[in-house]
Amino acid sequence: MRVDVVTIFPAFFDVLEVSLLGRARGAGLLDVRVHDLRDHTTDRHRTVDDTPYGGGAGMVMKPEPWGLALDGIVADAPSRPTFIFPSPAGELFTQATARELSSAPHLVFGCGRYEGIDERVFTYASTLGDVRLMSLGDYVLNGGEVASMAMIEAIGRLIPGVVGNPESLVEESHEDGLLEYPSYTKPATWRDYEVPDVLLSGHHGRVAEWRHAQRVERTRERRPDLLPPDPTA
Ligand SMILES: C[S@@+](CC[C@H](N)C(=O)[O-])C[C@H]1O[C@@H](n2cnc3c(N)ncnc32)[C@H](O)[C@@H]1O
């Protein structure tokens, strides 16, 4: 998969050199290219923002550098890209979104700062590819970098070959609408805390039953919004 990122803080993405995604890049599974938006400015101060039309607090990212940055990426693109602009006003990014996007050949992340990007940039991008405005959740970050990183990691680990054991992806939280069961490893007793007996029983059927019950209970307790509505309620 090819991933381009446009940002005014390219250093945020240095962490993509490490861990599983770093290895995936080394193995040629993920081709990540980070672009500095300021390279597409034309003034001495490398300005990327200006005051909002209509007044109001804060600054807005100017369309011209964005247009040039997107043109440069598209000129060199293997196929029609999907543009992802992180935004607290976007659709919610979920595990299902990550799965859907993990088969896309080319994703372009556009990281907003200040009060966001001039709205016309999204309209222009939609002439070049598919455009998705994506929110990580109902809170506001300072910029799109952390949100893009989170999405790149969630999507990237679903690309075949990135995670060594694909089985480990199947049972995870959010894959089938339930949270994951609790996990334990050795030793069986640690500081007087015991591992649940059933996990030491060697009885696969009972372990599976216990884990499923734990998943349902946890989901009901922590994230009831994920469960279908109770018809008796
Ligand atoms: C300070 S925020 C701008 C918020 C914008 N004025 C609003 O109220 O919708 C700056 C940038 O951070 C990113 N951002 C902030 N919160 C986010 C979230 N929950 N999910 C995804 N991106 C977010 C977006 O790229 C946004 O353009």
PDB file of C-alpha atoms and ligand atoms in Angstrom, residues 85-89 110-117 134-145 147 151, ligand 1:
ATOM      1  CA  PHE A  85      -8.646  14.399   6.121  1.00  0.00           C
ATOM      2  CA  PRO A  86      -8.757  13.925   9.909  1.00  0.00           C
ATOM      3  CA  SER A  87     -11.461  16.137  11.392  1.00  0.00           C
ATOM      4  CA  PRO A  88     -13.490  16.155  14.617  1.00  0.00           C
ATOM      5  CA  ALA A  89     -16.417  17.011  12.329  1.00  0.00           C
ATOM      6  CA  GLY A 110      -4.008  15.584   4.929  1.00  0.00           C
ATOM      7  CA  CYS A 111      -3.214  16.862   8.421  1.00  0.00           C
ATOM      8  CA  GLY A 112      -5.080  19.996   9.411  1.00  0.00           C
ATOM      9  CA  ARG A 113      -3.847  22.509  11.993  1.00  0.00           C
ATOM     10  CA  TYR A 114      -5.251  25.737  13.449  1.00  0.00           C
ATOM     11  CA  GLU A 115      -9.053  25.862  12.884  1.00  0.00           C
ATOM     12  CA  GLY A 116      -8.707  23.455   9.983  1.00  0.00           C
ATOM     13  CA  ILE A 117      -8.321  23.578   6.195  1.00  0.00           C
ATOM     14  CA  MET A 134     -12.554  11.087   9.505  1.00  0.00           C
ATOM     15  CA  SER A 135     -12.861  11.648  13.243  1.00  0.00           C
ATOM     16  CA  LEU A 136     -11.015   9.622  15.863  1.00  0.00           C
ATOM     17  CA  GLY A 137     -13.663  10.449  18.450  1.00  0.00           C
ATOM     18  CA  ASP A 138     -15.675  13.182  20.076  1.00  0.00           C
ATOM     19  CA  TYR A 139     -12.814  15.342  21.312  1.00  0.00           C
ATOM     20  CA  VAL A 140     -10.544  17.940  19.712  1.00  0.00           C
ATOM     21  CA  LEU A 141      -6.825  17.457  19.049  1.00  0.00           C
ATOM     22  CA  ASN A 142      -4.404  20.223  18.089  1.00  0.00           C
ATOM     23  CA  GLY A 143      -3.729  18.779  14.666  1.00  0.00           C
ATOM     24  CA  GLY A 144      -4.325  15.898  12.278  1.00  0.00           C
ATOM     25  CA  GLU A 145      -0.916  14.287  12.835  1.00  0.00           C
ATOM     26  CA  ALA A 147      -5.096  11.183  14.249  1.00  0.00           C
ATOM     27  CA  MET A 151      -5.359   5.569  11.450  1.00  0.00           C
TER      28      MET A 151
HETATM   29  C1  LIG B   1      -7.898  22.329  16.551  1.00  0.00           C
HETATM   30  S1  LIG B   1      -8.471  21.174  15.355  1.00  0.00           S
HETATM   31  C2  LIG B   1      -9.702  22.094  14.487  1.00  0.00           C
HETATM   32  C3  LIG B   1     -11.074  21.855  15.002  1.00  0.00           C
HETATM   33  C4  LIG B   1     -12.137  22.555  14.169  1.00  0.00           C
HETATM   34  N1  LIG B   1     -12.065  23.982  14.359  1.00  0.00           N
HETATM   35  C5  LIG B   1     -13.524  22.075  14.594  1.00  0.00           C
HETATM   36  O1  LIG B   1     -14.074  22.605  15.562  1.00  0.00           O
HETATM   37  O2  LIG B   1     -14.028  21.110  13.984  1.00  0.00           O
HETATM   38  C6  LIG B   1      -7.137  21.114  14.199  1.00  0.00           C
HETATM   39  C7  LIG B   1      -7.027  19.818  13.429  1.00  0.00           C
HETATM   40  O3  LIG B   1      -6.859  18.749  14.314  1.00  0.00           O
HETATM   41  C8  LIG B   1      -7.374  17.549  13.736  1.00  0.00           C
HETATM   42  N2  LIG B   1      -8.307  16.946  14.698  1.00  0.00           N
HETATM   43  C9  LIG B   1      -8.725  17.504  15.862  1.00  0.00           C
HETATM   44  N3  LIG B   1      -9.557  16.680  16.515  1.00  0.00           N
HETATM   45  C10 LIG B   1      -9.678  15.567  15.768  1.00  0.00           C
HETATM   46  C11 LIG B   1     -10.419  14.363  15.920  1.00  0.00           C
HETATM   47  N4  LIG B   1     -11.213  14.129  16.963  1.00  0.00           N
HETATM   48  N5  LIG B   1     -10.303  13.426  14.946  1.00  0.00           N
HETATM   49  C12 LIG B   1      -9.530  13.643  13.877  1.00  0.00           C
HETATM   50  N6  LIG B   1      -8.806  14.781  13.683  1.00  0.00           N
HETATM   51  C13 LIG B   1      -8.881  15.728  14.615  1.00  0.00           C
HETATM   52  C14 LIG B   1      -7.991  17.935  12.406  1.00  0.00           C
HETATM   53  O4  LIG B   1      -7.046  17.675  11.387  1.00  0.00           O
HETATM   54  C15 LIG B   1      -8.201  19.437  12.571  1.00  0.00           C
HETATM   55  O5  LIG B   1      -8.196  20.098  11.326  1.00  0.00           O
END
